[in-house]
Short mmCIF file of C-alpha atoms in Angstrom, two decimals:
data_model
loop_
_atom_site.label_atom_id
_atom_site.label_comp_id
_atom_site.label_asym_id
_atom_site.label_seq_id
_atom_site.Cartn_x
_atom_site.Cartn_y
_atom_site.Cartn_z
CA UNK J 1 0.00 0.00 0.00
CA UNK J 2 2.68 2.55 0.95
CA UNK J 3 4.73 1.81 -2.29
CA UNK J 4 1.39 2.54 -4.14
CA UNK J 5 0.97 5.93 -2.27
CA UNK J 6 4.49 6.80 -3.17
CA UNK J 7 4.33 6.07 -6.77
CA UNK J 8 0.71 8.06 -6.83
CA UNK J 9 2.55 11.26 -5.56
CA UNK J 10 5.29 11.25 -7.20
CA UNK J 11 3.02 10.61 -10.86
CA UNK J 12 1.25 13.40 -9.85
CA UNK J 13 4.40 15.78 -9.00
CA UNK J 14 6.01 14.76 -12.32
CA UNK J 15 2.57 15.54 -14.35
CA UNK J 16 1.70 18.35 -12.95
CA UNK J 17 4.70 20.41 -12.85
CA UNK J 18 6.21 19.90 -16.49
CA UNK J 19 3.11 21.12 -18.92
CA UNK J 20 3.89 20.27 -22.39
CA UNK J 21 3.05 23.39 -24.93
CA UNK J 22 0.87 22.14 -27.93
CA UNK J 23 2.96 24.40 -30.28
CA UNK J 24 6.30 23.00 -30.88
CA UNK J 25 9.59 24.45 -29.75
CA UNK J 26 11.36 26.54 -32.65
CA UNK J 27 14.19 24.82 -32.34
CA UNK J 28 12.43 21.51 -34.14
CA UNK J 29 12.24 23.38 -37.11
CA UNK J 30 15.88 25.83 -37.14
CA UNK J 31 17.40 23.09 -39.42
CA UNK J 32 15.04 24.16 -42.35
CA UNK J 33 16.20 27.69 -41.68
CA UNK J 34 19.13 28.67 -43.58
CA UNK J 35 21.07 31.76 -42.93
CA UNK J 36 23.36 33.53 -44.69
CA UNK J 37 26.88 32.08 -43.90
CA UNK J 38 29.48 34.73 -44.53
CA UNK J 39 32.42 32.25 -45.25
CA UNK J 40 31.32 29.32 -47.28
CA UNK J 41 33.47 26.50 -48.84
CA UNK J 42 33.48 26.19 -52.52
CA UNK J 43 31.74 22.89 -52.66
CA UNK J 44 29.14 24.32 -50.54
CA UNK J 45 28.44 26.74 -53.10
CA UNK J 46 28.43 24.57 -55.83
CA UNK J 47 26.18 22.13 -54.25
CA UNK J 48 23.58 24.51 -52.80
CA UNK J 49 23.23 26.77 -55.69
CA UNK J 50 20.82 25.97 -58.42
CA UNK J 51 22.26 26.81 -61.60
CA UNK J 52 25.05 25.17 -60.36
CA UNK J 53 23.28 22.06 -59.62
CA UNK J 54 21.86 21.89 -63.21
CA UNK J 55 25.03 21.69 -64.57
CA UNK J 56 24.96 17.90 -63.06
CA UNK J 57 21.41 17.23 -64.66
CA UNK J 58 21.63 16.02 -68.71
CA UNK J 59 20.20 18.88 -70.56
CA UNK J 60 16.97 17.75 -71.95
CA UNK J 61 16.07 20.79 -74.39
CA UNK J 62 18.33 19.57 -77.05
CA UNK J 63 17.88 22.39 -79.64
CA UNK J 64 20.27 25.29 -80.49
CA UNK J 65 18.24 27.76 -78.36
CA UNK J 66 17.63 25.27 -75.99
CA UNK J 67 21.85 25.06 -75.73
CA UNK J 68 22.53 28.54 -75.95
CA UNK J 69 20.05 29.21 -72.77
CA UNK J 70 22.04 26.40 -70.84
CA UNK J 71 25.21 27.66 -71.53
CA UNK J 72 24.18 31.34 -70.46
CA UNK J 73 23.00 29.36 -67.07
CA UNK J 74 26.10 28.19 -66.62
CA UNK J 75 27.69 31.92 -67.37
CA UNK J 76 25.79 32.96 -64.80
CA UNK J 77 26.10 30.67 -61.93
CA UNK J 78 30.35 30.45 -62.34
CA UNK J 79 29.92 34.02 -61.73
CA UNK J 80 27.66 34.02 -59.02
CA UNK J 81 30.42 31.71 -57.71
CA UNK J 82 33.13 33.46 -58.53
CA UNK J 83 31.44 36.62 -57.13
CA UNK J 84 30.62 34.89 -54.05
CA UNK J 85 34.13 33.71 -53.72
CA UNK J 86 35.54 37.18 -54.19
CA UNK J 87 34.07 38.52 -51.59
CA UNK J 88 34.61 36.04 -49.31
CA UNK J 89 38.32 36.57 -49.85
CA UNK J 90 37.13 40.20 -49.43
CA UNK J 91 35.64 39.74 -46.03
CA UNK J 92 38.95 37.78 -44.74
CA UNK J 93 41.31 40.13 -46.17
CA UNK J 94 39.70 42.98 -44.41
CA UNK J 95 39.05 41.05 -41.16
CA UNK J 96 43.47 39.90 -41.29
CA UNK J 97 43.50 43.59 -42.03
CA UNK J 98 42.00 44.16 -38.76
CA UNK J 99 43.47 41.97 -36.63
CA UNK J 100 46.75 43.26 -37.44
CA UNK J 101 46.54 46.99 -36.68
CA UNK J 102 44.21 45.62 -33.46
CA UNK J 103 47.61 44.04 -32.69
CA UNK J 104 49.93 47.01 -33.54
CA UNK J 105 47.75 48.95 -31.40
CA UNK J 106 48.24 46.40 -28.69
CA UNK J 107 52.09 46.15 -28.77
CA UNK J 108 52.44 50.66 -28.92
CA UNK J 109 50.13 50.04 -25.58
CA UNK J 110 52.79 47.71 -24.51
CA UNK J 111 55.85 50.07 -25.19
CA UNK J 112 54.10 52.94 -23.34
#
């Protein structure tokens, strides 16, 4: 009987105290989110992007206009990419840039 009791309260304590929202934490769905990343890998921009990713698919359209539009594609997402990867390089530069007056600064601190 007392083990009974005990298990009672303490089913009651644990149900009672954590309440369960009906709407689902934010977090389930953050994956599906996908924000902008300021230093991406090549591949990832080669994978993610979709004119790159057409590249991979056979071109069906087999006419001369339908080539000519495929190859302007392609134009276009190498220099997305190379775009992207420009100022990437950009970014990096200027944040190296950064870092080393931040540390020139530092070291005439030092000497005074």
């Amino acid at each position: 009987k007392k083990v009974k009791m005990e298990r009672a309260v303490s089913l009651q304590k644990t149900s009672g105290s954590r309440h369960i929202p009906d709407t689902p934490e934010p977090i389930a769905y953050l994956h599906r989110i996908s924000l902008p990343k300021v230093r991406q890998p090549v591949s990832y921009i080669s994978n993610n992007h979709p004119l790159e990713a057409k590249e991979k698919i056979l071109i069906q359209d087999q006419t001369s206009a339908g080539f000519q539009a495929e190859a302007e594609r392609r134009a276009k997402a190498r220099k997305w990419v190379e775009n992207t990867l420009k100022s990437n390089a950009d970014n990096i530069a200027r944040a190296e840039e950064v870092r080393r007056l931040e540390e020139e600064a530092r070291k005439r601190a030092r000497m005074w």
